Amino acid sequence: PAGGADVSPGTAIDLEVSAGSAPQEVPDTGGLAGLWYDPAFDGEGYNVIVSETSWFLYYYGWRTNGERLWLLSDSSTEPVQFGKSQTLDLFIADEGTFSAPMPELSTWGDITIIFDSCTEARAQLKGNDGTKRTDLTKLVGISGLDCEP
C-alpha cells in the first residue's frame, strides 16, 4: 500500500528492488543529506546525516501507544546505490534528562532503506512497535550538495 496507510503494526512487508533495474552508485552521497518524510504520515520523518566516510539517520515519529519515538541508526560505510537496500540497526535512548543528557542506548529494531533517486526513497521500520513501510520524499537538503552528477 502506498505510504503504508493500510499496514497495521506487526504486519511484515518486504521491500524489493524492481525487476530489471540494476543498482547504480550514487555519484555524491552528500546530496542525500537532509530531511525526508512520507506525505501520508504527517508529523514524522527522517534526518539523513552524511560524512566523508559514512552515513546514518534519525527517525522522528510515534510509538503505537501515541508517545514520541526518536530513533538513531547505526552508521554505514557501505556505498549507497540507487535501487539497492541497506539495513541498519536502530537504537532508542533510555532515560536521560534535560540536565543530564547521557542516555543509555538500547536496540529498538532495524530499518531497511532503498534510495530510488536523489529525492525519493522507500523505508521499512521493523522493531518493538511493529513494522511500518514509508514512501519517502526529500523535503529539504543542504545548500550546495546534490547527488546528481
PDB file of N, CA and C in Angstrom, residues 88-137:
ATOM      1  N   LEU A  88      20.030  -1.145   8.532  1.00  0.00           N
ATOM      2  CA  LEU A  88      20.799  -0.596   9.642  1.00  0.00           C
ATOM      3  C   LEU A  88      20.064  -0.859  10.946  1.00  0.00           C
ATOM      4  N   ASP A  89      20.808  -1.165  12.009  1.00  0.00           N
ATOM      5  CA  ASP A  89      20.207  -1.302  13.334  1.00  0.00           C
ATOM      6  C   ASP A  89      19.708   0.053  13.801  1.00  0.00           C
ATOM      7  N   LEU A  90      18.614   0.045  14.574  1.00  0.00           N
ATOM      8  CA  LEU A  90      18.057   1.267  15.151  1.00  0.00           C
ATOM      9  C   LEU A  90      18.126   1.186  16.668  1.00  0.00           C
ATOM     10  N   PHE A  91      18.449   2.311  17.287  1.00  0.00           N
ATOM     11  CA  PHE A  91      18.598   2.374  18.731  1.00  0.00           C
ATOM     12  C   PHE A  91      17.677   3.449  19.302  1.00  0.00           C
ATOM     13  N   ILE A  92      17.255   3.222  20.542  1.00  0.00           N
ATOM     14  CA  ILE A  92      16.403   4.171  21.247  1.00  0.00           C
ATOM     15  C   ILE A  92      17.103   4.556  22.543  1.00  0.00           C
ATOM     16  N   ALA A  93      16.966   5.819  22.935  1.00  0.00           N
ATOM     17  CA  ALA A  93      17.585   6.294  24.173  1.00  0.00           C
ATOM     18  C   ALA A  93      16.680   5.963  25.349  1.00  0.00           C
ATOM     19  N   ASP A  94      17.256   5.382  26.365  1.00  0.00           N
ATOM     20  CA  ASP A  94      16.545   5.089  27.610  1.00  0.00           C
ATOM     21  C   ASP A  94      16.988   6.097  28.656  1.00  0.00           C
ATOM     22  N   GLU A  95      16.030   6.726  29.269  1.00  0.00           N
ATOM     23  CA  GLU A  95      16.271   7.702  30.321  1.00  0.00           C
ATOM     24  C   GLU A  95      16.935   8.953  29.777  1.00  0.00           C
ATOM     25  N   GLY A  96      17.764   9.584  30.564  1.00  0.00           N
ATOM     26  CA  GLY A  96      18.341  10.865  30.193  1.00  0.00           C
ATOM     27  C   GLY A  96      17.368  11.992  30.522  1.00  0.00           C
ATOM     28  N   THR A  97      17.918  13.124  30.923  1.00  0.00           N
ATOM     29  CA  THR A  97      17.097  14.292  31.243  1.00  0.00           C
ATOM     30  C   THR A  97      17.711  15.523  30.605  1.00  0.00           C
ATOM     31  N   PHE A  98      17.004  16.624  30.686  1.00  0.00           N
ATOM     32  CA  PHE A  98      17.489  17.884  30.124  1.00  0.00           C
ATOM     33  C   PHE A  98      18.833  18.270  30.723  1.00  0.00           C
ATOM     34  N   SER A  99      18.984  18.091  32.034  1.00  0.00           N
ATOM     35  CA  SER A  99      20.228  18.484  32.701  1.00  0.00           C
ATOM     36  C   SER A  99      21.277  17.367  32.715  1.00  0.00           C
ATOM     37  N   ALA A 100      20.894  16.148  32.383  1.00  0.00           N
ATOM     38  CA  ALA A 100      21.835  15.016  32.334  1.00  0.00           C
ATOM     39  C   ALA A 100      21.552  14.192  31.078  1.00  0.00           C
ATOM     40  N   PRO A 101      21.894  14.746  29.909  1.00  0.00           N
ATOM     41  CA  PRO A 101      21.530  14.090  28.645  1.00  0.00           C
ATOM     42  C   PRO A 101      22.511  12.990  28.210  1.00  0.00           C
ATOM     43  N   MET A 102      22.787  12.051  29.090  1.00  0.00           N
ATOM     44  CA  MET A 102      23.693  10.951  28.775  1.00  0.00           C
ATOM     45  C   MET A 102      22.916   9.635  28.822  1.00  0.00           C
ATOM     46  N   PRO A 103      21.969   9.463  27.908  1.00  0.00           N
ATOM     47  CA  PRO A 103      21.129   8.270  27.988  1.00  0.00           C
ATOM     48  C   PRO A 103      21.860   7.003  27.541  1.00  0.00           C
ATOM     49  N   GLU A 104      21.369   5.891  28.032  1.00  0.00           N
ATOM     50  CA  GLU A 104      21.816   4.583  27.557  1.00  0.00           C
ATOM     51  C   GLU A 104      21.041   4.287  26.279  1.00  0.00           C
ATOM     52  N   LEU A 105      21.704   3.692  25.295  1.00  0.00           N
ATOM     53  CA  LEU A 105      21.025   3.300  24.062  1.00  0.00           C
ATOM     54  C   LEU A 105      20.748   1.808  24.097  1.00  0.00           C
ATOM     55  N   SER A 106      19.544   1.435  23.690  1.00  0.00           N
ATOM     56  CA  SER A 106      19.212   0.021  23.562  1.00  0.00           C
ATOM     57  C   SER A 106      18.675  -0.220  22.155  1.00  0.00           C
ATOM     58  N   THR A 107      18.789  -1.441  21.703  1.00  0.00           N
ATOM     59  CA  THR A 107      18.341  -1.788  20.359  1.00  0.00           C
ATOM     60  C   THR A 107      16.825  -1.757  20.294  1.00  0.00           C
ATOM     61  N   TRP A 108      16.283  -1.048  19.303  1.00  0.00           N
ATOM     62  CA  TRP A 108      14.841  -0.988  19.074  1.00  0.00           C
ATOM     63  C   TRP A 108      14.432  -1.949  17.962  1.00  0.00           C
ATOM     64  N   GLY A 109      15.266  -2.065  16.928  1.00  0.00           N
ATOM     65  CA  GLY A 109      14.944  -2.889  15.760  1.00  0.00           C
ATOM     66  C   GLY A 109      15.871  -2.528  14.623  1.00  0.00           C
ATOM     67  N   ASP A 110      15.319  -2.426  13.403  1.00  0.00           N
ATOM     68  CA  ASP A 110      16.155  -2.035  12.268  1.00  0.00           C
ATOM     69  C   ASP A 110      15.331  -1.304  11.221  1.00  0.00           C
ATOM     70  N   ILE A 111      16.058  -0.711  10.290  1.00  0.00           N
ATOM     71  CA  ILE A 111      15.447  -0.046   9.153  1.00  0.00           C
ATOM     72  C   ILE A 111      16.098  -0.598   7.892  1.00  0.00           C
ATOM     73  N   THR A 112      15.275  -0.881   6.906  1.00  0.00           N
ATOM     74  CA  THR A 112      15.764  -1.207   5.571  1.00  0.00           C
ATOM     75  C   THR A 112      15.348  -0.045   4.683  1.00  0.00           C
ATOM     76  N   ILE A 113      16.326   0.541   4.000  1.00  0.00           N
ATOM     77  CA  ILE A 113      16.049   1.715   3.176  1.00  0.00           C
ATOM     78  C   ILE A 113      16.612   1.511   1.776  1.00  0.00           C
ATOM     79  N   ILE A 114      15.852   1.976   0.807  1.00  0.00           N
ATOM     80  CA  ILE A 114      16.273   1.953  -0.590  1.00  0.00           C
ATOM     81  C   ILE A 114      16.121   3.379  -1.115  1.00  0.00           C
ATOM     82  N   PHE A 115      17.224   3.977  -1.529  1.00  0.00           N
ATOM     83  CA  PHE A 115      17.162   5.273  -2.194  1.00  0.00           C
ATOM     84  C   PHE A 115      16.929   4.997  -3.673  1.00  0.00           C
ATOM     85  N   ASP A 116      15.803   5.474  -4.210  1.00  0.00           N
ATOM     86  CA  ASP A 116      15.483   5.278  -5.623  1.00  0.00           C
ATOM     87  C   ASP A 116      16.040   6.398  -6.495  1.00  0.00           C
ATOM     88  N   SER A 117      16.218   7.566  -5.908  1.00  0.00           N
ATOM     89  CA  SER A 117      16.773   8.723  -6.610  1.00  0.00           C
ATOM     90  C   SER A 117      17.280   9.686  -5.546  1.00  0.00           C
ATOM     91  N   CYS A 118      17.698  10.858  -5.972  1.00  0.00           N
ATOM     92  CA  CYS A 118      18.171  11.874  -5.024  1.00  0.00           C
ATOM     93  C   CYS A 118      17.043  12.433  -4.164  1.00  0.00           C
ATOM     94  N   THR A 119      15.797  12.211  -4.593  1.00  0.00           N
ATOM     95  CA  THR A 119      14.656  12.805  -3.888  1.00  0.00           C
ATOM     96  C   THR A 119      13.579  11.808  -3.491  1.00  0.00           C
ATOM     97  N   GLU A 120      13.770  10.522  -3.773  1.00  0.00           N
ATOM     98  CA  GLU A 120      12.768   9.511  -3.422  1.00  0.00           C
ATOM     99  C   GLU A 120      13.438   8.283  -2.828  1.00  0.00           C
ATOM    100  N   ALA A 121      12.787   7.715  -1.808  1.00  0.00           N
ATOM    101  CA  ALA A 121      13.302   6.519  -1.151  1.00  0.00           C
ATOM    102  C   ALA A 121      12.145   5.727  -0.568  1.00  0.00           C
ATOM    103  N   ARG A 122      12.415   4.496  -0.226  1.00  0.00           N
ATOM    104  CA  ARG A 122      11.451   3.638   0.468  1.00  0.00           C
ATOM    105  C   ARG A 122      12.120   3.117   1.728  1.00  0.00           C
ATOM    106  N   ALA A 123      11.359   3.054   2.816  1.00  0.00           N
ATOM    107  CA  ALA A 123      11.939   2.571   4.068  1.00  0.00           C
ATOM    108  C   ALA A 123      10.957   1.662   4.780  1.00  0.00           C
ATOM    109  N   GLN A 124      11.516   0.716   5.511  1.00  0.00           N
ATOM    110  CA  GLN A 124      10.713  -0.168   6.351  1.00  0.00           C
ATOM    111  C   GLN A 124      11.343  -0.216   7.733  1.00  0.00           C
ATOM    112  N   LEU A 125      10.594   0.246   8.724  1.00  0.00           N
ATOM    113  CA  LEU A 125      10.999   0.147  10.116  1.00  0.00           C
ATOM    114  C   LEU A 125      10.446  -1.161  10.662  1.00  0.00           C
ATOM    115  N   LYS A 126      11.264  -1.893  11.392  1.00  0.00           N
ATOM    116  CA  LYS A 126      10.808  -3.151  11.990  1.00  0.00           C
ATOM    117  C   LYS A 126      11.413  -3.240  13.380  1.00  0.00           C
ATOM    118  N   GLY A 127      10.548  -3.248  14.411  1.00  0.00           N
ATOM    119  CA  GLY A 127      11.087  -3.278  15.762  1.00  0.00           C
ATOM    120  C   GLY A 127      10.033  -3.429  16.828  1.00  0.00           C
ATOM    121  N   ASN A 128      10.334  -2.886  18.002  1.00  0.00           N
ATOM    122  CA  ASN A 128       9.490  -3.057  19.186  1.00  0.00           C
ATOM    123  C   ASN A 128       8.047  -2.605  18.994  1.00  0.00           C
ATOM    124  N   ASP A 129       7.802  -1.646  18.107  1.00  0.00           N
ATOM    125  CA  ASP A 129       6.452  -1.133  17.894  1.00  0.00           C
ATOM    126  C   ASP A 129       5.778  -1.721  16.668  1.00  0.00           C
ATOM    127  N   GLY A 130       6.380  -2.709  16.037  1.00  0.00           N
ATOM    128  CA  GLY A 130       5.786  -3.328  14.857  1.00  0.00           C
ATOM    129  C   GLY A 130       6.589  -3.015  13.607  1.00  0.00           C
ATOM    130  N   THR A 131       5.916  -3.049  12.481  1.00  0.00           N
ATOM    131  CA  THR A 131       6.546  -2.813  11.186  1.00  0.00           C
ATOM    132  C   THR A 131       5.790  -1.710  10.463  1.00  0.00           C
ATOM    133  N   LYS A 132       6.543  -0.800   9.864  1.00  0.00           N
ATOM    134  CA  LYS A 132       5.931   0.310   9.132  1.00  0.00           C
ATOM    135  C   LYS A 132       6.722   0.536   7.850  1.00  0.00           C
ATOM    136  N   ARG A 133       6.012   0.672   6.742  1.00  0.00           N
ATOM    137  CA  ARG A 133       6.631   0.963   5.454  1.00  0.00           C
ATOM    138  C   ARG A 133       6.283   2.394   5.070  1.00  0.00           C
ATOM    139  N   THR A 134       7.288   3.144   4.597  1.00  0.00           N
ATOM    140  CA  THR A 134       7.060   4.523   4.188  1.00  0.00           C
ATOM    141  C   THR A 134       7.674   4.783   2.814  1.00  0.00           C
ATOM    142  N   ASP A 135       6.999   5.608   2.031  1.00  0.00           N
ATOM    143  CA  ASP A 135       7.485   6.066   0.738  1.00  0.00           C
ATOM    144  C   ASP A 135       7.954   7.501   0.934  1.00  0.00           C
ATOM    145  N   LEU A 136       9.262   7.705   0.896  1.00  0.00           N
ATOM    146  CA  LEU A 136       9.847   8.973   1.312  1.00  0.00           C
ATOM    147  C   LEU A 136      10.120   9.932   0.158  1.00  0.00           C
ATOM    148  N   THR A 137       9.955  11.205   0.468  1.00  0.00           N
ATOM    149  CA  THR A 137      10.281  12.306  -0.422  1.00  0.00           C
ATOM    150  C   THR A 137      11.247  13.209   0.335  1.00  0.00           C
TER     151      THR A 137
END
